[in-house]
Short mmCIF file of C-alpha atoms in Angstrom, two decimals:
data_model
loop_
_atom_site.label_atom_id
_atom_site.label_comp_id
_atom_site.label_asym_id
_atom_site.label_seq_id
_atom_site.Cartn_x
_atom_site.Cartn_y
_atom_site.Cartn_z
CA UNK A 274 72.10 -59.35 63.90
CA UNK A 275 69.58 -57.92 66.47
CA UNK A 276 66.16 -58.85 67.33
CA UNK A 277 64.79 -56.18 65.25
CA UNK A 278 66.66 -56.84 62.46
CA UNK A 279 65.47 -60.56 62.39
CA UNK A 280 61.65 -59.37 62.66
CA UNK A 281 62.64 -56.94 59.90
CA UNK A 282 64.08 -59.81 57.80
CA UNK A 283 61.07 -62.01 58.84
CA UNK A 284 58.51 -59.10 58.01
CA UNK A 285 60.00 -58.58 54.58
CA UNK A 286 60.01 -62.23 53.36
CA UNK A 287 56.18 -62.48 54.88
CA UNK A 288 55.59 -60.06 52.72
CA UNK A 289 57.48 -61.48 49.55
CA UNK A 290 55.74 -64.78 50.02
CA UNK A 291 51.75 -63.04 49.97
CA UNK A 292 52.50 -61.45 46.83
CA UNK A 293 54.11 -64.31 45.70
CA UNK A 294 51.31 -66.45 46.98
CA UNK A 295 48.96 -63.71 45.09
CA UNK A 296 50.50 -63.71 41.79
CA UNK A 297 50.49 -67.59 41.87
CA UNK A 298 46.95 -68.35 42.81
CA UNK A 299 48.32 -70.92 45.54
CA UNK A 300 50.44 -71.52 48.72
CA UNK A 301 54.32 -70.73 48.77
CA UNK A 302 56.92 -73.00 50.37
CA UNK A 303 59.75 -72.24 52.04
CA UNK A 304 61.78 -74.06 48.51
CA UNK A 305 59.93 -71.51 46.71
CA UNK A 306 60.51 -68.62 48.49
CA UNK A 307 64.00 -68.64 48.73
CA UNK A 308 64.12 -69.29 44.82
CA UNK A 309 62.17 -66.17 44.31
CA UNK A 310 63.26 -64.22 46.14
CA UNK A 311 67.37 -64.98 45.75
CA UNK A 312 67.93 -65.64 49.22
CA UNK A 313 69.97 -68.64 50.44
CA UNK A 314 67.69 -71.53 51.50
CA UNK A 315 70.03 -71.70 54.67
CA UNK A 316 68.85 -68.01 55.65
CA UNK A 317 65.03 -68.76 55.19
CA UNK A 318 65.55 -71.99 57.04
CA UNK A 319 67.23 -69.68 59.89
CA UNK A 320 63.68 -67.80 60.08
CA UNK A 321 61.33 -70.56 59.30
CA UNK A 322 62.65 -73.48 60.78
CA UNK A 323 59.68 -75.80 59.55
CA UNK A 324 57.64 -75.86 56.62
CA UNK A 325 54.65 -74.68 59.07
CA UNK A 326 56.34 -71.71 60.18
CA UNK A 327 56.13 -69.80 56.72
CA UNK A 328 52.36 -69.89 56.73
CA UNK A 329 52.16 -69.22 60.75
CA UNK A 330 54.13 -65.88 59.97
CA UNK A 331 51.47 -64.92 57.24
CA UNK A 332 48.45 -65.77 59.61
CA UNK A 333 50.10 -63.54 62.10
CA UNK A 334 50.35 -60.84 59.89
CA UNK A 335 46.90 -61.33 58.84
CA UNK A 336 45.22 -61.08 62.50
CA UNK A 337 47.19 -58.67 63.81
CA UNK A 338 45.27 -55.67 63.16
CA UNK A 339 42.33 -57.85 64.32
CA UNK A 340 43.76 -58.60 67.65
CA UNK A 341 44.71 -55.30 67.87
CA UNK A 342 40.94 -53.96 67.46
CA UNK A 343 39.59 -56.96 70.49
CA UNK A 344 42.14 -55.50 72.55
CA UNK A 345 41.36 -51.92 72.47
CA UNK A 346 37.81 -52.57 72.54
CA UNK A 347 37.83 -54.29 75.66
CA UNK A 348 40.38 -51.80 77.21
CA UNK A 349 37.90 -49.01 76.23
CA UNK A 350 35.27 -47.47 78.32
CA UNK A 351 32.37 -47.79 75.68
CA UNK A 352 29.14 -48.88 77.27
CA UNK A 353 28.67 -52.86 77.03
CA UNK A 354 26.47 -52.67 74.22
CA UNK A 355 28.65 -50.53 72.41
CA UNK A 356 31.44 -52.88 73.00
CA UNK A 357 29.58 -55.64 71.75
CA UNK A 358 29.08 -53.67 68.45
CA UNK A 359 32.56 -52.37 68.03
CA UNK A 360 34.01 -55.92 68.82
CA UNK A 361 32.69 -56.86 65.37
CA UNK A 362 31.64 -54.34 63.37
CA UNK A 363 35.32 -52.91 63.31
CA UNK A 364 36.76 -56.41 62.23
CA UNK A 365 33.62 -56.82 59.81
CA UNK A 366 35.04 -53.38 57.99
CA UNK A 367 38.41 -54.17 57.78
CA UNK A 368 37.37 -57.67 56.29
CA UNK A 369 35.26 -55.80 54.14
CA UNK A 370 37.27 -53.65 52.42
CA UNK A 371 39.78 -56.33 52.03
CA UNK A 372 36.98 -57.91 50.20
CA UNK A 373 36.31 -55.50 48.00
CA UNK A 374 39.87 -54.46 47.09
CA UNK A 375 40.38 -57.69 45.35
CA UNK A 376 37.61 -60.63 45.66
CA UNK A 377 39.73 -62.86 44.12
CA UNK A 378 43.14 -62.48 46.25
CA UNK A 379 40.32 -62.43 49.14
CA UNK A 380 39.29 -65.69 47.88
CA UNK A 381 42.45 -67.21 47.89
CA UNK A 382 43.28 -66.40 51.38
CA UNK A 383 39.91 -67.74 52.61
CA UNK A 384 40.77 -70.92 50.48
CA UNK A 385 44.41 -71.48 52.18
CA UNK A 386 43.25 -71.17 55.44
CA UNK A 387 40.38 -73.69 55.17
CA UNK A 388 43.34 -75.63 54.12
CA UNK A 389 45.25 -75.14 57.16
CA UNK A 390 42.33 -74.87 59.49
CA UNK A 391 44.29 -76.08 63.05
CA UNK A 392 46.28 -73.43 62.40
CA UNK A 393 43.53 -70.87 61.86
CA UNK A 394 42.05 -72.18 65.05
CA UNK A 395 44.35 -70.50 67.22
CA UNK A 396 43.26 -66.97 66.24
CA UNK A 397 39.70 -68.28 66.27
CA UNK A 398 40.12 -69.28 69.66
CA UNK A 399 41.73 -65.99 70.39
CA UNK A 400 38.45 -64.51 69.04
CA UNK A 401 36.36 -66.24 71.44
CA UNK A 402 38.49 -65.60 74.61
CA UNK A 403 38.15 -61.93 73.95
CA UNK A 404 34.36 -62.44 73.51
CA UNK A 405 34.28 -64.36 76.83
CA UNK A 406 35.36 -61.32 78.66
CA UNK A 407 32.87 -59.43 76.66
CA UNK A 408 30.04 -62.06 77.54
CA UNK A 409 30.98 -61.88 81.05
CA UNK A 410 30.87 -58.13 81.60
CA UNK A 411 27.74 -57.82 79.95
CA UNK A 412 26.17 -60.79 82.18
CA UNK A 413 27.14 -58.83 85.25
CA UNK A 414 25.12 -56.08 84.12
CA UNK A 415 22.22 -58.53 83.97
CA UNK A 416 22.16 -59.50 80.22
CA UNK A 417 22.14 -62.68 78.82
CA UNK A 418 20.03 -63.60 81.72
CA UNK A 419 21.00 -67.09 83.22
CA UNK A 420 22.45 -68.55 80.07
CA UNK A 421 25.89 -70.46 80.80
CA UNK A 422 28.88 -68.10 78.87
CA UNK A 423 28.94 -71.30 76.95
CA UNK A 424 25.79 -70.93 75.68
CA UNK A 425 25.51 -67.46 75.21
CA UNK A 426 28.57 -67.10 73.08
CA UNK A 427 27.48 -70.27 70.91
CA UNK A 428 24.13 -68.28 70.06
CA UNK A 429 25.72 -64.65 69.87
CA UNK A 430 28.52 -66.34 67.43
CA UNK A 431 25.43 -68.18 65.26
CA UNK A 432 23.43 -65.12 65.02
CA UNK A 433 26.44 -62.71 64.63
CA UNK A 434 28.08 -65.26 61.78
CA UNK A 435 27.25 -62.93 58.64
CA UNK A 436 29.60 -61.00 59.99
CA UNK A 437 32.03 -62.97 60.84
CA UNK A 438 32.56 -65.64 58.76
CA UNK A 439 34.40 -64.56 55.24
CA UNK A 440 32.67 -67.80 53.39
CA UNK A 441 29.63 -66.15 54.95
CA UNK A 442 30.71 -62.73 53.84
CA UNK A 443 31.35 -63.67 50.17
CA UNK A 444 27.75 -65.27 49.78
CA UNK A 445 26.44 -61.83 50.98
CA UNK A 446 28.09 -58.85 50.08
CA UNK A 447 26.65 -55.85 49.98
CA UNK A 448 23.70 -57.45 51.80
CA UNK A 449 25.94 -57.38 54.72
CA UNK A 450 25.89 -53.49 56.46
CA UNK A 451 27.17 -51.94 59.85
CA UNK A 452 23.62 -50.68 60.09
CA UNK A 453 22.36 -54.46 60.05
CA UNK A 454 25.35 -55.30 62.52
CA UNK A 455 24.04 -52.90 64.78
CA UNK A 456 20.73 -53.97 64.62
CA UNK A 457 21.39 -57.60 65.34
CA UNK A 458 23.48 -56.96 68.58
CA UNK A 459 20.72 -54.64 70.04
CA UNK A 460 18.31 -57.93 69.27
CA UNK A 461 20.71 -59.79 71.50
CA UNK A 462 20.76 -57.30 73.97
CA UNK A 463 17.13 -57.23 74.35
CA UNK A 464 16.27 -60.41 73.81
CA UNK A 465 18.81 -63.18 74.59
CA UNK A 466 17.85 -64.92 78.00
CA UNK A 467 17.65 -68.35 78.92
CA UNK A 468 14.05 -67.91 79.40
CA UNK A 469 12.08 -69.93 76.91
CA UNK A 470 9.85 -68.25 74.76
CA UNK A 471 6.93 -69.16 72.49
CA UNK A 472 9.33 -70.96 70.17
CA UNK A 473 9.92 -74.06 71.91
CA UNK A 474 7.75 -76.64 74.00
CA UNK A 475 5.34 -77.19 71.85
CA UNK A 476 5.21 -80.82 71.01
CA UNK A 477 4.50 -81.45 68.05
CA UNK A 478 3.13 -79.47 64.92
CA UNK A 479 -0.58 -79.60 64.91
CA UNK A 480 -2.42 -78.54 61.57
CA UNK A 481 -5.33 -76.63 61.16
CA UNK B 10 0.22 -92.08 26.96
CA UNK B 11 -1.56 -90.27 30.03
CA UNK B 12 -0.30 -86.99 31.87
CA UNK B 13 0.52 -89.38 34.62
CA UNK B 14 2.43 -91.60 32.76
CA UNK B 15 4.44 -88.75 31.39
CA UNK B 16 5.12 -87.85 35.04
CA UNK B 17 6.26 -91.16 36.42
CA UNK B 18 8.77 -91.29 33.60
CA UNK B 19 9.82 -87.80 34.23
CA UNK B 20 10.33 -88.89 37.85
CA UNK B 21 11.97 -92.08 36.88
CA UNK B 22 14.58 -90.17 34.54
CA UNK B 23 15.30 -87.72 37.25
CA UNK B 24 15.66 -90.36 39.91
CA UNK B 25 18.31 -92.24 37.51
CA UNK B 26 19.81 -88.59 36.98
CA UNK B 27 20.42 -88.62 40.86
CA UNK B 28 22.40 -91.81 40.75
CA UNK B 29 24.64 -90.87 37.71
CA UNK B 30 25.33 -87.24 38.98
CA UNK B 31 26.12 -89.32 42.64
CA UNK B 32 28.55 -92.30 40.97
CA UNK B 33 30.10 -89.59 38.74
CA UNK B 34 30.33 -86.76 41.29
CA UNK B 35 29.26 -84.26 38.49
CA UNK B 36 26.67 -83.36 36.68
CA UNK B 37 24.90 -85.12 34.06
CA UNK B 38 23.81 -83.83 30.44
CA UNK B 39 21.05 -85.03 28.91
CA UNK B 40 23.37 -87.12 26.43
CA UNK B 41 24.79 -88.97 29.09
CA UNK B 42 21.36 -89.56 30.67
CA UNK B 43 20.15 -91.08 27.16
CA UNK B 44 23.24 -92.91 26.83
CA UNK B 45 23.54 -94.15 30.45
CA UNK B 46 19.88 -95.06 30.67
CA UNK B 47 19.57 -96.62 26.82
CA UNK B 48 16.55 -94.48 26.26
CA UNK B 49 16.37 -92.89 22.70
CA UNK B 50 17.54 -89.21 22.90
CA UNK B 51 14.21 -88.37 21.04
CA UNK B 52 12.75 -89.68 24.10
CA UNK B 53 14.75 -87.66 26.82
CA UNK B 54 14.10 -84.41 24.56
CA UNK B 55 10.42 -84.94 24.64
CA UNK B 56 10.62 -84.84 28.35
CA UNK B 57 13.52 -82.28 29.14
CA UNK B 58 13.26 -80.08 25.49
CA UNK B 59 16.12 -77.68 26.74
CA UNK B 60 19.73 -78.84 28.68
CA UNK B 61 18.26 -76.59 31.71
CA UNK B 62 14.89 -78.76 32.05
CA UNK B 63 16.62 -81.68 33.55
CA UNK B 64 18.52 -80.15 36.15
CA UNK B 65 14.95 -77.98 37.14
CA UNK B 66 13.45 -81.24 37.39
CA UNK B 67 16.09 -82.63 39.95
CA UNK B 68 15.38 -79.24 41.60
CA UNK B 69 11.84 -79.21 41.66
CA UNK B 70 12.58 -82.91 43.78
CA UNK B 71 15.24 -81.60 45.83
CA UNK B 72 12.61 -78.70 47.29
CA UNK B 73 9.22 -80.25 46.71
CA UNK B 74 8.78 -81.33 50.76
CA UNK B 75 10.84 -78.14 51.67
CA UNK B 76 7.62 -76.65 49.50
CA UNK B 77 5.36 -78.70 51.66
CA UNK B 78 6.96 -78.01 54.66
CA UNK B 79 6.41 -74.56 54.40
CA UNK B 80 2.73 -74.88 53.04
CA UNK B 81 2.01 -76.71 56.25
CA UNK B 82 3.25 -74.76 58.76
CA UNK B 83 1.59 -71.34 57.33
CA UNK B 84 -1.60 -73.09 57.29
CA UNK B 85 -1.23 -74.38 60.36
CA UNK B 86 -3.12 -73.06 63.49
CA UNK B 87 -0.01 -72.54 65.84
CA UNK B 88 0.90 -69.49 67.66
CA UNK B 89 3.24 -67.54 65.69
CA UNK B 90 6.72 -67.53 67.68
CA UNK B 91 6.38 -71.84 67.27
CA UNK B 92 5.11 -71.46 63.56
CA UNK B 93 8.66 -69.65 62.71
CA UNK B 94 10.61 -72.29 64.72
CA UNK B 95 8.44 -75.16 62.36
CA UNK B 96 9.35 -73.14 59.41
CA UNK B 97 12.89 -73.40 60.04
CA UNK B 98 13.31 -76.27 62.27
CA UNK B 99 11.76 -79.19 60.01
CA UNK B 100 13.22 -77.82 56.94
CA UNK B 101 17.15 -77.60 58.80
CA UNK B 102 16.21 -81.08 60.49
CA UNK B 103 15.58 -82.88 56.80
CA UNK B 104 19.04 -81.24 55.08
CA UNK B 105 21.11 -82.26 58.28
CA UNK B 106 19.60 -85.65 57.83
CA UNK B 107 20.50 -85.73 53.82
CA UNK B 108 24.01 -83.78 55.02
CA UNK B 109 25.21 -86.92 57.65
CA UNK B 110 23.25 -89.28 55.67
CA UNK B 111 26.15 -88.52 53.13
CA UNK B 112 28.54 -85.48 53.27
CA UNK B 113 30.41 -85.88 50.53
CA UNK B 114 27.15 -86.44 48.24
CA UNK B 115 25.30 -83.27 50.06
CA UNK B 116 28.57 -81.60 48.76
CA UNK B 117 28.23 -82.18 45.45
CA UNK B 118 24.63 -80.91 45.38
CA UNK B 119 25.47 -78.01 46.98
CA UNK B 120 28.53 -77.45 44.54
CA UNK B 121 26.00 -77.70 41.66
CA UNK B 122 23.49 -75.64 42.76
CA UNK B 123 26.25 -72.82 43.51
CA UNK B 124 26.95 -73.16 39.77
CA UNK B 125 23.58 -72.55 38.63
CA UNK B 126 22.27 -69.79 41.37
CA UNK B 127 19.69 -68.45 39.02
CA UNK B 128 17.88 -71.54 38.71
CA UNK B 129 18.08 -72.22 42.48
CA UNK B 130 17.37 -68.59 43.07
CA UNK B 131 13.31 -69.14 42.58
CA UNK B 132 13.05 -71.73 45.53
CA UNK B 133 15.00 -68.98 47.57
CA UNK B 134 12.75 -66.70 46.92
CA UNK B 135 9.56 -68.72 47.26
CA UNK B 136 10.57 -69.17 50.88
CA UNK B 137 11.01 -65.85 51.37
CA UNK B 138 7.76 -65.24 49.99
CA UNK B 139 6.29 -67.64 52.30
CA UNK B 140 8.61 -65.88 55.11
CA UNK B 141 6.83 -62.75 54.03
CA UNK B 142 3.29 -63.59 55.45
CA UNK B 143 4.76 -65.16 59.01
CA UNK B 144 6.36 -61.72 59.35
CA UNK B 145 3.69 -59.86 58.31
CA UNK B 146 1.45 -61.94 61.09
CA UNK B 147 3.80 -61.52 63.46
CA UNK B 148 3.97 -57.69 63.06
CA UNK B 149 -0.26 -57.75 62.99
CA UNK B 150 0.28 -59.15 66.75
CA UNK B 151 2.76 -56.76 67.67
CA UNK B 152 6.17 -58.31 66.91
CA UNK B 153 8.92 -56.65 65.20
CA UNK B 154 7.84 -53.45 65.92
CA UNK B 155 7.81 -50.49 63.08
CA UNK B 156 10.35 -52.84 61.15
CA UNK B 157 9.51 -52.96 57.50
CA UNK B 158 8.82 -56.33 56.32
CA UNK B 159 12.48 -56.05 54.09
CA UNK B 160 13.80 -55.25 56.74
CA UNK B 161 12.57 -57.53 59.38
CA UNK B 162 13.43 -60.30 56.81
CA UNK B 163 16.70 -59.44 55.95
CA UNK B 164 17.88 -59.36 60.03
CA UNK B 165 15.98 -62.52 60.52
CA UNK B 166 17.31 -64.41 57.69
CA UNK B 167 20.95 -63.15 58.56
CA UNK B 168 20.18 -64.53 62.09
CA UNK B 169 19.05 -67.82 61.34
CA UNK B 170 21.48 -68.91 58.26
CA UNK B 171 23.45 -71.15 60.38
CA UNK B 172 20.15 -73.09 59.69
CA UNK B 173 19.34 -72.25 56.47
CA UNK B 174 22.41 -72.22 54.35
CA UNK B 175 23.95 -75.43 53.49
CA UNK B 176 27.60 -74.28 52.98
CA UNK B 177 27.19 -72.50 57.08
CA UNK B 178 25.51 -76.01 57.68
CA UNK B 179 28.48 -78.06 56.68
CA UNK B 180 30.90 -75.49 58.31
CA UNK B 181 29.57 -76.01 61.74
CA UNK B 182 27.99 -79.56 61.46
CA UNK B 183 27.04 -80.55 65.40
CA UNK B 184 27.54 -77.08 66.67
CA UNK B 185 24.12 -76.55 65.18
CA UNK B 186 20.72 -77.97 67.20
CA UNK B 187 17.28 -77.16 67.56
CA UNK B 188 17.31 -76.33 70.60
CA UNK B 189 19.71 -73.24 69.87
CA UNK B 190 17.36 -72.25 66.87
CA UNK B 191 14.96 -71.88 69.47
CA UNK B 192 16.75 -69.94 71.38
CA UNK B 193 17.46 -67.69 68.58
CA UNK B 194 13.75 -67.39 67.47
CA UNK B 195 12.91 -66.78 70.75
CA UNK B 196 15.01 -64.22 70.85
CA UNK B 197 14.40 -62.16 67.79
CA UNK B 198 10.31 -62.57 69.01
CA UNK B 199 12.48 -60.60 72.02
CA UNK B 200 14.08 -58.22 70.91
CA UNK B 201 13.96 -57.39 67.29
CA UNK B 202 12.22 -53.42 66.99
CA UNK B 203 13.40 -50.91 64.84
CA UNK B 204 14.02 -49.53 68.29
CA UNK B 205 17.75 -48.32 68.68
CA UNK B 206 19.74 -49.99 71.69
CA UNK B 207 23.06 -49.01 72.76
CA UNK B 208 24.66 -50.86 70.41
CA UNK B 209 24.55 -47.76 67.65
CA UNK B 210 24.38 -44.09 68.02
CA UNK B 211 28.06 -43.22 69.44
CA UNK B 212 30.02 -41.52 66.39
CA UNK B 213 33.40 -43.42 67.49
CA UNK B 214 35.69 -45.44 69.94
CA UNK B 215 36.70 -43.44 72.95
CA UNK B 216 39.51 -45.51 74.53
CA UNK B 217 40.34 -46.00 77.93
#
């Protein structure tokens, strides 16, 4: 067997186990899988040599039009700005539509991976890497005045979260729009400094 | 028996409705209430005539000092970038208190007011309302340029809903501070305009 034909295997039983996973409502083990779909438990093993490896397979296939996007948008020659936008408005979409295809199976996805959170991490830390080289290019060009990459990427990922979050996404639907996207990350590019505004300093609230 | 009277047992029923929906992690009817608290049903009917009354009286104490909160700060003679930090700062600081106080509890309450949105819908909306006049004094000194008020108050209220929203709130726990919703309010008194950055305006991704 050659390397393609195992990730041809692997890809087809990924797939088998979402719609399994979708026409059960809940997670698929390996046990399950291999009764399903007819295959020897031996073979299945072969692929996904721990339980963990099932669901890892699936959250790959999930991301990996995602990371595909952050990597092309960071290869591109877009203005910062536009970067910025594209970074997450293009994920946003695709997230979107999945969405609205089928709230439910949407759900259920968002439900198993809250489940399995440590492993989600990984492609949320992927996420963030990207967004440091993002942060980084745009502070050479002088924005995001004097705030740590730390800090800027903790307040661009707070004020940015409708959009990235599913949870946050489900709450808000069709409140949520590219045009709104937009708008926020030309806030951030006009605003976000470390400089402290009228916000903060004040002491304490004094009533009229 | 005196209109205060009638409140103070109104207020004692929906403090004892509290602790039941807390000790049984659900909520509570108003037979269980009569039952739980040995108080004729008669009684309980007078005060709560229809199943939704009780649970709008546990609401009505859930958001009375949000209520207050709010009242304050409009009234209050502060500049206008600090009087939006107030608005949202005290009100995040007293549900993170309640949230570490006791997650699990905060939980619950949040589960049940999820399940009856159109009650908790009003309070929503009442703090928008009351969002409605800071952004309408901001924009009278110049802020948010040509931004409808909708408008203004749909970006801002995406921005800020790590501090608003108590399912984002529980999601991200010590990642959220006051200091960073300062940051953020000082950054929408920035940068939000109906002005268009660079962030829109190009019709698609030119790679690389």
């Amino acid at each position: 067997m050659t390397q393609d034909d195992l990730q041809e295997e692997r890809g087809g039983l990924v797939r088998l186990a979402m719609r399994l996973i979708e026409r059960r409502g809940s997670e698929v083990s390996r046990a399950i899988l291999a009764s399903e779909a007819e295959i020897a438990r031996s073979r299945i093993d072969a692929i996904f040599p721990e339980e963990d490896d099932l669901f890892q397979a699936i959250l790959e296939d999930w991301y990996a039009p995602d990371i595909a996007i952050m990597e092309e948008v960071i290869e591109s020659d877009l203005p910062i700005q536009r970067k910025f936008y594209e970074f997450f408005a293009r994920r946003f979409a695709r997230e979107m539509d999945r969405y609205r295809q089928d709230p439910a199976q949407f759900a259920l996805y968002v439900e198993l991976g809250t489940a399995r959170l440590e492993q989600v991490r990984g492609y949320i830390d992927l996420a963030d890497h990207y967004m440091s080289i993002l942060v980084a290019e745009a502070q050479a060009e002088g924005f995001f005045a004097d705030l740590k990459i730390d800090q800027a990427m903790s307040l661009i990922n707070q004020m940015v979260i409708c959009y990235t979050s599913p949870q946050v996404m489900m709450m808000l639907g069709d409140r949520l729009t590219e045009e709104k996207l937009g708008q926020i990350i030309d806030t951030l590019f006009a605003g976000l400094t470390a400089k402290k505004g009228g916000a903060r300093g004040v002491a304490s609230l004094k009533l009229a």
